[in-house]
mmCIF file of C-alpha atoms in Angstrom:
data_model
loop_
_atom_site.group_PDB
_atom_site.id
_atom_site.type_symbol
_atom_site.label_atom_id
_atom_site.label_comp_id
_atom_site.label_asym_id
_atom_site.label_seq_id
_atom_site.Cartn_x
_atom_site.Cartn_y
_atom_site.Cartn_z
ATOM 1 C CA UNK D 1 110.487 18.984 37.974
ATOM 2 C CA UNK D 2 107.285 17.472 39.068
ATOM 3 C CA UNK D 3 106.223 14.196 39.958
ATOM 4 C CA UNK D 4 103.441 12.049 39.966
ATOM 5 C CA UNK D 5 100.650 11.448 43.394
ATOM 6 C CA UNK D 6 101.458 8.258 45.017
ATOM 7 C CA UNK D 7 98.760 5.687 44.468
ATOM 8 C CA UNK D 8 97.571 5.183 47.883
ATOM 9 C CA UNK D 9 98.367 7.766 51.291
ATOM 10 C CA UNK D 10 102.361 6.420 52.568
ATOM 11 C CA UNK D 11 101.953 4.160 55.081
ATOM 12 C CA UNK D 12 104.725 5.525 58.095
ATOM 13 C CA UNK D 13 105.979 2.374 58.731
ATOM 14 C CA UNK D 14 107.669 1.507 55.706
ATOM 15 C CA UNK D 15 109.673 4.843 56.956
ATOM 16 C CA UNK D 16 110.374 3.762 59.919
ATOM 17 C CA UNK D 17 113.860 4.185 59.956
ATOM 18 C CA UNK D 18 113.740 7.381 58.532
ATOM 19 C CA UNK D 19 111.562 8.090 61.190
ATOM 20 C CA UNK D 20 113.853 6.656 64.108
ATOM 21 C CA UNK D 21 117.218 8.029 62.797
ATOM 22 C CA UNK D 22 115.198 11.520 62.998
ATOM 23 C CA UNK D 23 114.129 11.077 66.410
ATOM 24 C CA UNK D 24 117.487 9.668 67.190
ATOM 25 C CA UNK D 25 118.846 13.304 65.809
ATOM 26 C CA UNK D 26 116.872 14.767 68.097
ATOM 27 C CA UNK D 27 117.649 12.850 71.337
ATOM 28 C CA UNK D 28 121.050 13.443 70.109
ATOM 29 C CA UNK D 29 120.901 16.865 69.889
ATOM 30 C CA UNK D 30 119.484 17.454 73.082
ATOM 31 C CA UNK D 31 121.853 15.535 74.685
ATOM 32 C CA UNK D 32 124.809 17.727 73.012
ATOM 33 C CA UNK D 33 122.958 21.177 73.789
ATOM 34 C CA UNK D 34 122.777 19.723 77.352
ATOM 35 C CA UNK D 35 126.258 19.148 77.872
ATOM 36 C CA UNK D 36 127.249 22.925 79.393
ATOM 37 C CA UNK D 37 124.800 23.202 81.318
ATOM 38 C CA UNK D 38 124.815 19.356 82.746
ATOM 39 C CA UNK D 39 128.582 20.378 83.664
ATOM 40 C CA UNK D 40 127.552 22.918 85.757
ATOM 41 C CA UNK D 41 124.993 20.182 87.385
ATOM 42 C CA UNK D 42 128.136 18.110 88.115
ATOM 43 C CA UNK D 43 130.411 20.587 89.614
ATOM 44 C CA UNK D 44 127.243 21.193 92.147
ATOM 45 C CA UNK D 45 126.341 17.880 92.506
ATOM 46 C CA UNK D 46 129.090 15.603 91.499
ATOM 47 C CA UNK D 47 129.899 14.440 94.686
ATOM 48 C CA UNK D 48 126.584 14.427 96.110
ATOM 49 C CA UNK D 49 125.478 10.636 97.958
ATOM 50 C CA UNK D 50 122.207 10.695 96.024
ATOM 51 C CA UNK D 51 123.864 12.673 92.876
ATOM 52 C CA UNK D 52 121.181 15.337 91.432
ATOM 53 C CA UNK D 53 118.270 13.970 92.479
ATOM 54 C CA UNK D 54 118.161 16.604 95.108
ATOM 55 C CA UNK D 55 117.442 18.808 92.183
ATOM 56 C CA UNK D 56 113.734 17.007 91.586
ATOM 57 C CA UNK D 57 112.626 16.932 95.459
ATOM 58 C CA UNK D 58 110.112 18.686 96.459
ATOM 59 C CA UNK D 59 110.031 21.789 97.226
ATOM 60 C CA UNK D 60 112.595 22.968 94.798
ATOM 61 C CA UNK D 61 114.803 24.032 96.917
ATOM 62 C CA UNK D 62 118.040 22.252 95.877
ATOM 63 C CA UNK D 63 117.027 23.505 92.361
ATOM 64 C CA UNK D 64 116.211 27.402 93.261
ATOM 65 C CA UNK D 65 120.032 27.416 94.625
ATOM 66 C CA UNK D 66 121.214 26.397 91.566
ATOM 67 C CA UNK D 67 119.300 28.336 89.614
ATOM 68 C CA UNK D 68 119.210 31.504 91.961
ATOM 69 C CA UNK D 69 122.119 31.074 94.239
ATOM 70 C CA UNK D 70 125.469 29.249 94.470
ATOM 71 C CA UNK D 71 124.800 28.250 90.280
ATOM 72 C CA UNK D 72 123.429 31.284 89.100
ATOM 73 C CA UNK D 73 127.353 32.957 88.145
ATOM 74 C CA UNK D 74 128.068 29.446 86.325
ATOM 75 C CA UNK D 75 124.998 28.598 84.886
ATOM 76 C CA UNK D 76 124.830 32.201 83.424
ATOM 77 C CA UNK D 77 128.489 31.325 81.953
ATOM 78 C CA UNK D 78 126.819 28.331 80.442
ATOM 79 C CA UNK D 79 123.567 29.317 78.762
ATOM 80 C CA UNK D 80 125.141 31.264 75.336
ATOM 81 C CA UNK D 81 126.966 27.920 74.364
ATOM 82 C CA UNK D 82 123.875 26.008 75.103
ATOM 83 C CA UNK D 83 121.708 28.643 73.338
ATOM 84 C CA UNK D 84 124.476 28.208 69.852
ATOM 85 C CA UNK D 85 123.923 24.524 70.432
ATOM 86 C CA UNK D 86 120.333 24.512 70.433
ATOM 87 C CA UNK D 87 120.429 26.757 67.301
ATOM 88 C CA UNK D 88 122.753 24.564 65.551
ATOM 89 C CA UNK D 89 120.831 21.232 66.284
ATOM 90 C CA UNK D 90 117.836 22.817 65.388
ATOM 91 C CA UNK D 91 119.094 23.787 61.647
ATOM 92 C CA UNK D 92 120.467 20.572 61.142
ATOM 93 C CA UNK D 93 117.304 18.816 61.963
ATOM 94 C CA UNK D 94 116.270 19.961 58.642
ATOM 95 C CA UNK D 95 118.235 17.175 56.742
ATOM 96 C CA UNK D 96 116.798 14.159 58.700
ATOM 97 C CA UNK D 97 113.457 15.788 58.558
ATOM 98 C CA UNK D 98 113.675 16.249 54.442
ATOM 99 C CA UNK D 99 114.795 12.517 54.633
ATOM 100 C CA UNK D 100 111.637 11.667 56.177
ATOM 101 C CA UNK D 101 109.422 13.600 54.044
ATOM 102 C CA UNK D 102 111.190 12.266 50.763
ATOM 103 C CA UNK D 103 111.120 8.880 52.369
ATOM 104 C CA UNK D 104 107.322 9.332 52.511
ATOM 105 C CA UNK D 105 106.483 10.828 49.277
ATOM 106 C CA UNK D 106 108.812 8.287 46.765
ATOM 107 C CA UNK D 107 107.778 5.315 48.600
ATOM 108 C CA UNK D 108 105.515 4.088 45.517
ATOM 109 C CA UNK D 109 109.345 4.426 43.916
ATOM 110 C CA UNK D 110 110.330 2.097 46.732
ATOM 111 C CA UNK D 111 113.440 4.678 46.912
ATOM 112 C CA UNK D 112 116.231 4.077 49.338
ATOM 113 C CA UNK D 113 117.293 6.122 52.016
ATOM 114 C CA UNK D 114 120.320 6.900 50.914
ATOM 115 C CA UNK D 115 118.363 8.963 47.716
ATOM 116 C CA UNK D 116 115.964 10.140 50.545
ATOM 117 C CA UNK D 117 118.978 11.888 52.308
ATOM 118 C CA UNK D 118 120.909 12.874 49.497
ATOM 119 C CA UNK D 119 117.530 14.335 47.945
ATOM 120 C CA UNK D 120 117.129 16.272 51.428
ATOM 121 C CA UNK D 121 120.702 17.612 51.001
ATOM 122 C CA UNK D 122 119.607 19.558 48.273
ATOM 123 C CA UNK D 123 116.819 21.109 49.347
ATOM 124 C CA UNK D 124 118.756 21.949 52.806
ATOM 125 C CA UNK D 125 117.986 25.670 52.652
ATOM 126 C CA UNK D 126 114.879 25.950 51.221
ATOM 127 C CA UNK D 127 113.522 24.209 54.181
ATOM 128 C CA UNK D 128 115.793 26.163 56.058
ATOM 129 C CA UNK D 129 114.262 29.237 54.757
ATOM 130 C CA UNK D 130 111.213 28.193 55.250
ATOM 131 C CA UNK D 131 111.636 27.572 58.477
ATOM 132 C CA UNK D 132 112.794 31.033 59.413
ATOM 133 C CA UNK D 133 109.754 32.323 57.383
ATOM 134 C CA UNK D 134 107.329 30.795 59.598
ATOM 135 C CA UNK D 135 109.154 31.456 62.557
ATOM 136 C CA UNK D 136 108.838 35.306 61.814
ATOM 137 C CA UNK D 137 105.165 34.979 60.979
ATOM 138 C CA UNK D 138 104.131 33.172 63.958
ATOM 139 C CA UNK D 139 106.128 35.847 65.973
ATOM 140 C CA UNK D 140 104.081 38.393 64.296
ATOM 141 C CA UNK D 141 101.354 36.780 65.375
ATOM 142 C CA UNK D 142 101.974 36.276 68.575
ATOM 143 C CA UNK D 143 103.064 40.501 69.282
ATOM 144 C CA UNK D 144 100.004 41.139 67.783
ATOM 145 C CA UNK D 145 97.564 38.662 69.791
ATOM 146 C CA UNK D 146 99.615 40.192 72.934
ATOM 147 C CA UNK D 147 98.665 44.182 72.156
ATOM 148 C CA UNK D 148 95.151 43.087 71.122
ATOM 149 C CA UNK D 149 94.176 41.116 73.959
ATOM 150 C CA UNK D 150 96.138 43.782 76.386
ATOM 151 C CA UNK D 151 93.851 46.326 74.708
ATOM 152 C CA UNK D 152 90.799 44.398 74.629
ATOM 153 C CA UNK D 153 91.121 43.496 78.431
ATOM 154 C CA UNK D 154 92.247 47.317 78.980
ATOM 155 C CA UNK D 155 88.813 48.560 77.794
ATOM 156 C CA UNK D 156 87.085 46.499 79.252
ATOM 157 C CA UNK D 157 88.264 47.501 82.946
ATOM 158 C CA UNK D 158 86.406 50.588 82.800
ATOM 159 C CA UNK D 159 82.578 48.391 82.144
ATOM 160 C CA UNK D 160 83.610 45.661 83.756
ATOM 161 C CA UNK D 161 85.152 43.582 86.904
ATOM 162 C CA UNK D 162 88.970 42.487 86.913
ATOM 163 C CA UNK D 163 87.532 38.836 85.877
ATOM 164 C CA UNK D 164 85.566 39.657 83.701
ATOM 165 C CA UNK D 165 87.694 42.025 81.520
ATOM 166 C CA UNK D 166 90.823 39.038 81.813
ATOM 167 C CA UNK D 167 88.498 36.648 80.353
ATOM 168 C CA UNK D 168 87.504 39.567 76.988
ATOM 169 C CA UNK D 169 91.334 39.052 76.950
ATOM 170 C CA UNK D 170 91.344 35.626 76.427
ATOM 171 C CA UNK D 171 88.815 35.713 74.120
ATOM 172 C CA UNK D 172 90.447 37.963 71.902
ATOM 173 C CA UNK D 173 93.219 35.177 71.772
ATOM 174 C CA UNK D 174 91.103 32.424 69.934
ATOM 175 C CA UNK D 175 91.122 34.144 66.584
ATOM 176 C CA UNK D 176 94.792 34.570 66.947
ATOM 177 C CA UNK D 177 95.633 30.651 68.309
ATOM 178 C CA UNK D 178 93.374 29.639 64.987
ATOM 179 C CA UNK D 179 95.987 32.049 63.148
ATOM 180 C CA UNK D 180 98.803 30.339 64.618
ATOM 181 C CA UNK D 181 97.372 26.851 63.852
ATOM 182 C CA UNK D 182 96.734 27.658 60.434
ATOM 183 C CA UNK D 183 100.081 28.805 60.101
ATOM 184 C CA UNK D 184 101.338 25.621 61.154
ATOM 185 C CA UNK D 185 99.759 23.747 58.351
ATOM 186 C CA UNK D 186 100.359 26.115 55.835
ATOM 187 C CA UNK D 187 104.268 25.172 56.916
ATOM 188 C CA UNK D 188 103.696 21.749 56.631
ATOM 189 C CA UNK D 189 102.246 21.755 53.377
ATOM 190 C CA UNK D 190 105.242 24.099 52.266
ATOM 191 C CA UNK D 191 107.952 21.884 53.567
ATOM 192 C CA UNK D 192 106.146 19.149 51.782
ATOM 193 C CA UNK D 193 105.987 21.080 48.266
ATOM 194 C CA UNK D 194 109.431 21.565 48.927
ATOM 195 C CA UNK D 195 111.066 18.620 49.717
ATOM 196 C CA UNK D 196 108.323 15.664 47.660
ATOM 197 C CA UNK D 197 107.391 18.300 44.780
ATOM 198 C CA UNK D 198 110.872 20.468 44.157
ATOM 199 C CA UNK D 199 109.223 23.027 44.512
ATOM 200 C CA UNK D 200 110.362 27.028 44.800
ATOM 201 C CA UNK D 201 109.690 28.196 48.618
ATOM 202 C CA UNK D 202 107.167 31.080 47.083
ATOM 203 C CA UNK D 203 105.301 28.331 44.838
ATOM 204 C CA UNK D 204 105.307 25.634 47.679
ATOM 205 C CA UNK D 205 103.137 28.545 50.088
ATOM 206 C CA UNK D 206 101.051 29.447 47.451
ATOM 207 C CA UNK D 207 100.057 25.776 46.598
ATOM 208 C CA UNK D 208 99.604 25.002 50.599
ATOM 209 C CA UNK D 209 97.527 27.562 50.911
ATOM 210 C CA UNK D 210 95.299 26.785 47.540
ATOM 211 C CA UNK D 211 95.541 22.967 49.468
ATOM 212 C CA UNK D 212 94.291 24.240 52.589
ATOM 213 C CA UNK D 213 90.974 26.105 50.526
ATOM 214 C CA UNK D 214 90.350 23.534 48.211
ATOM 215 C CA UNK D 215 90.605 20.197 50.368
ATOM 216 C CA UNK D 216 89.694 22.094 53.855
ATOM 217 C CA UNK D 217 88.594 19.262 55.935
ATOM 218 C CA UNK D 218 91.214 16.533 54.236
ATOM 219 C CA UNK D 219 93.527 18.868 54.969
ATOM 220 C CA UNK D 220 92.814 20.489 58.872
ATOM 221 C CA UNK D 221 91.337 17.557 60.324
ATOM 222 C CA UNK D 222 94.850 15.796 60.210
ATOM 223 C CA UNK D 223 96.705 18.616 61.417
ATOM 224 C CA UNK D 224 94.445 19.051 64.078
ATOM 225 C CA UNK D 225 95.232 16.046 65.299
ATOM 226 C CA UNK D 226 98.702 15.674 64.978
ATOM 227 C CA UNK D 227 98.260 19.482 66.899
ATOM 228 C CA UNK D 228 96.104 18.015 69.512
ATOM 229 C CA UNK D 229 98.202 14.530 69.808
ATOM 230 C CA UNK D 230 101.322 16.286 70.474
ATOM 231 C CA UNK D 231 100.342 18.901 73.102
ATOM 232 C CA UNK D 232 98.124 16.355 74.997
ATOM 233 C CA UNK D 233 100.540 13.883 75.475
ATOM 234 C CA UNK D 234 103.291 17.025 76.659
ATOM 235 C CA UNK D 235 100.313 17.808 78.878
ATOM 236 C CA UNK D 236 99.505 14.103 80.146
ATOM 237 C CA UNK D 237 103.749 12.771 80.769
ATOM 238 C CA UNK D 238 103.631 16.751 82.707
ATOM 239 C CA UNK D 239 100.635 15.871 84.896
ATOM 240 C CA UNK D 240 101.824 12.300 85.628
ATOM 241 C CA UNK D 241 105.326 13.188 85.989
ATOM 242 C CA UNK D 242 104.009 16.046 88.538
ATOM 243 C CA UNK D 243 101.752 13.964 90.305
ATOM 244 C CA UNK D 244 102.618 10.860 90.733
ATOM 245 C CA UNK D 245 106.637 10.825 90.248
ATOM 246 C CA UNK D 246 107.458 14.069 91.908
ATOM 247 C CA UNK D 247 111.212 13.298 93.956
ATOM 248 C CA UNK D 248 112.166 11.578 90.319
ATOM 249 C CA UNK D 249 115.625 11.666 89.787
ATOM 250 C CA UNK D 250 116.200 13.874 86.388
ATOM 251 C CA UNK D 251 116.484 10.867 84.606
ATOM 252 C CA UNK D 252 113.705 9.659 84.798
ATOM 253 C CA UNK D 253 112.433 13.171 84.117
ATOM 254 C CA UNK D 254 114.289 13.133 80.505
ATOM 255 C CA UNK D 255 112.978 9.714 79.309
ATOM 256 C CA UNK D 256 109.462 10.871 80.190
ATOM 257 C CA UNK D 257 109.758 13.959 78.088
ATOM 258 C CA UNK D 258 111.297 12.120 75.485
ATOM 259 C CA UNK D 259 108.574 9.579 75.493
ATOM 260 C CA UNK D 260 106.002 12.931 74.757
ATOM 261 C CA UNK D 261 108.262 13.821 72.021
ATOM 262 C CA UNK D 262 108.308 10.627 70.481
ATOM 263 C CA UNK D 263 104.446 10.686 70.085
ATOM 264 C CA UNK D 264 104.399 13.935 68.965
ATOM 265 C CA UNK D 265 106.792 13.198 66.227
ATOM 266 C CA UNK D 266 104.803 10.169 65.347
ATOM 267 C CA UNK D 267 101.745 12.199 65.249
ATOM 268 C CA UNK D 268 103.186 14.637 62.675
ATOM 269 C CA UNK D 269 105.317 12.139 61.164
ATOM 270 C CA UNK D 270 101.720 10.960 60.271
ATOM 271 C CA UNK D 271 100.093 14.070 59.632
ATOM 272 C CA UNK D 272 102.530 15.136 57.133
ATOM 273 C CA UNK D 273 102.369 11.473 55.173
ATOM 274 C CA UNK D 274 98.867 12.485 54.811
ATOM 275 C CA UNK D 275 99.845 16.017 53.201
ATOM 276 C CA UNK D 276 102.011 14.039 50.632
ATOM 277 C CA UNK D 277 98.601 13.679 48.148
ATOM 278 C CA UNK D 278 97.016 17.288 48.637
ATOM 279 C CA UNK D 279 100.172 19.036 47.602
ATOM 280 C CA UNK D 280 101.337 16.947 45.068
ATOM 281 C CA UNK D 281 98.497 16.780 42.456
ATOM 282 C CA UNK D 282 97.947 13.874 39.822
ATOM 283 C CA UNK D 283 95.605 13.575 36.940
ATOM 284 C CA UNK D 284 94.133 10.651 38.662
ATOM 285 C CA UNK D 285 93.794 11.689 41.912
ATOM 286 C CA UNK D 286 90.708 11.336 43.493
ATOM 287 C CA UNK D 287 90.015 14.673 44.968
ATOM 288 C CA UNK D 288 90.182 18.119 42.330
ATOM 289 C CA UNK D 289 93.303 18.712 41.571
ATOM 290 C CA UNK D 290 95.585 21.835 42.269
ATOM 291 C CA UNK D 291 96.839 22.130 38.743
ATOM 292 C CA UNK D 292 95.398 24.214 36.443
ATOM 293 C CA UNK D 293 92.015 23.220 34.627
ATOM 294 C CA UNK D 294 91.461 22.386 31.284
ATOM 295 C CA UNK D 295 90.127 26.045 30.948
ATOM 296 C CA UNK D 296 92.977 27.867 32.421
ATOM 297 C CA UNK D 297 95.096 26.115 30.292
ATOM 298 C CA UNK D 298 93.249 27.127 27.028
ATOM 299 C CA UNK D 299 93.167 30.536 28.379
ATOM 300 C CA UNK D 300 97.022 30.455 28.709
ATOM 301 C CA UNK D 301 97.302 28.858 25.169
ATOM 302 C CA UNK D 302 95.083 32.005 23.806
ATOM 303 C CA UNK D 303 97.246 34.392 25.485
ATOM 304 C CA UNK D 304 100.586 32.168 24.219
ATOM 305 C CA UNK D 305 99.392 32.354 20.427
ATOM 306 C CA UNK D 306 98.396 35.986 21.403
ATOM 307 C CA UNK D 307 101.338 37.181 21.907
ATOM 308 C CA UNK D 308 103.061 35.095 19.588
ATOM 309 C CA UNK D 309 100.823 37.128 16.785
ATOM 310 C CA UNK D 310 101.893 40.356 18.447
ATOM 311 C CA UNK D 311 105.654 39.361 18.256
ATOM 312 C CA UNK D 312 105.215 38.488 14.324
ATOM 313 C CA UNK D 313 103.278 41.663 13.741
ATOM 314 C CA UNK D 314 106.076 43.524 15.830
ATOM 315 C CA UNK D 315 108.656 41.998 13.619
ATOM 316 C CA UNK D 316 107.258 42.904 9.827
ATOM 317 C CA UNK D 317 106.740 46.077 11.042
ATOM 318 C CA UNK D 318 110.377 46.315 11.929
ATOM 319 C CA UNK D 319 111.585 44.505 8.549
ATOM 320 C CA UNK D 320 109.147 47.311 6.848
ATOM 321 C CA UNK D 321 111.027 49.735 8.145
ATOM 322 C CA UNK D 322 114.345 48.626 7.399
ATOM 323 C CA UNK D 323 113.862 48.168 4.091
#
């Protein structure tokens, strides 16, 4: 079942809530995968004067001994139940995350919430699975940028200095980030066709990728910077954090990583409003649309009454033969 383009682009802050009780998830979430690993943090540092802020002083020091030394045994103890945690948190991220998108794409319906999570509900494992699709590809990816740049920099130790043959390395990685990148739009668009169009996982790719040829630049200049948005301002709360706030107590650490998450989720929170159109194509949009022309649909009725002919031929040759 298919629906109609919005109107106009959704506007992200009549999903605002959607938007918070997804971010809220998340905080959540990290919170709960914490919890093992903040015990261990606590039977170190529980009765500490200054509590764990040891752990952020410079230096590291505090922090290698937990890490390395008198925490190592626990911490080790800890990490699979964190690890299960994170996994968990991470596939139920997919329902508030549907929400959102179906928040986004039936606003012109002025749809509740409630629909918008119930609607993401069904759809659960399709995102799921396409999750886990892109997950693999991007790992591809990745094992394959590593040998090629490995082998690129390898041959080029026997022309050239150590510097020079790292940087043929790097180089060889730019076709392979652009791989990644495009990978993460084509995911996007897929969740999108999923979740706003109802569409099959194989037909959601296939029209993201037919999105990201037709509409190129309405499409990539978006994602690049929702891409660009969300690892500068990891970058920037990193840099300040480092420089300027360095014996921080972990606290303060956490809400300044949270604050870079929250702009990177507004950023593709944003991005992915503006997918909503490309993907789901209208008669009246303004752009071409993805569904089939007028002359691939006569084609298809051709072939239709075609093979209808070839079925009635088929069957008075059969009643021929029976009489």
């Amino acid at each position: 079942m298919t629906e109609a383009t919005p109107p106009r682009p959704p506007r992200l802050v009549k999903s605002l809530v959607a938007l918070v009780l997804l971010y809220a998830y998340g905080v959540l979430g990290a919170v709960l995968a914490g919890v093992p690993l903040a015990e261990v943090t606590r039977l170190y540092y529980g009765g500490h004067p200054r509590g764990d802020s040891p752990l952020a002083a410079p230096g590291a020091l505090a922090l290698g001994d937990l890490l390395l030394g008198k925490g190592a045994a626990a911490l080790s103890a800890a990490l699979p139940t964190s690890l299960v945690l994170v996994v968990l948190v991470a596939i139920g991220a997919h329902l508030p995350f549907g929400a959102l998108v179906t928040h986004l794409s039936r606003q012109h319906e002025r749809g509740t919430l409630r629909e918008a999570y119930a609607h993401a509900a069904k759809r659960f494992f399709v995102l799921g699975s396409a999750t886990v699709l892109s997950l693999a590809a991007r790992a591809v990816v990745v094992v394959l940028a590593g040998l090629a740049a490995e082998g690129a920099s390898s041959a080029a130790r026997g022309h050239l200095d150590d510097r020079a043959a790292d940087y043929v390395g790097l180089g060889v990685l730019v076709p392979f980030a652009v791989l990644l990148f495009l990978v993460y739009v084509v995911t996007d668009l897929a969740y999108v066709g999923v979740v706003a169009h109802d569409d099959s996982l194989p037909r959601a790719i296939v029209i993201g990728v037919r999105a990201l040829k037709k509409r190129g630049k309405a499409v990539l200049v978006p994602a690049f910077v929702s891409y660009v948005v969300g690892i500068g301002a990891t970058a920037l709360v990193a840099s300040v954090v480092g420089l300027f706030a360095i014996a921080a107590p972990p606290a303060v650490l956490f809400l300044s990583h949270q604050a870079a998450l929250l702009v990177k989720l507004v950023a593709r929170a944003g991005w992915l409003a503006r997918a909503i159109r490309p993907v789901m194509p209208s008669p009246v949009a303004d752009d071409e649309p993805l569904s089939m022309t007028a002359e691939e649909l006569a084609a298809e009725e051709a072939e239709t009454k075609k093979d209808a002919r070839g079925e009635e031929t088929e069957h008075d040759e059969v009643a021929k033969d029976l009489e």
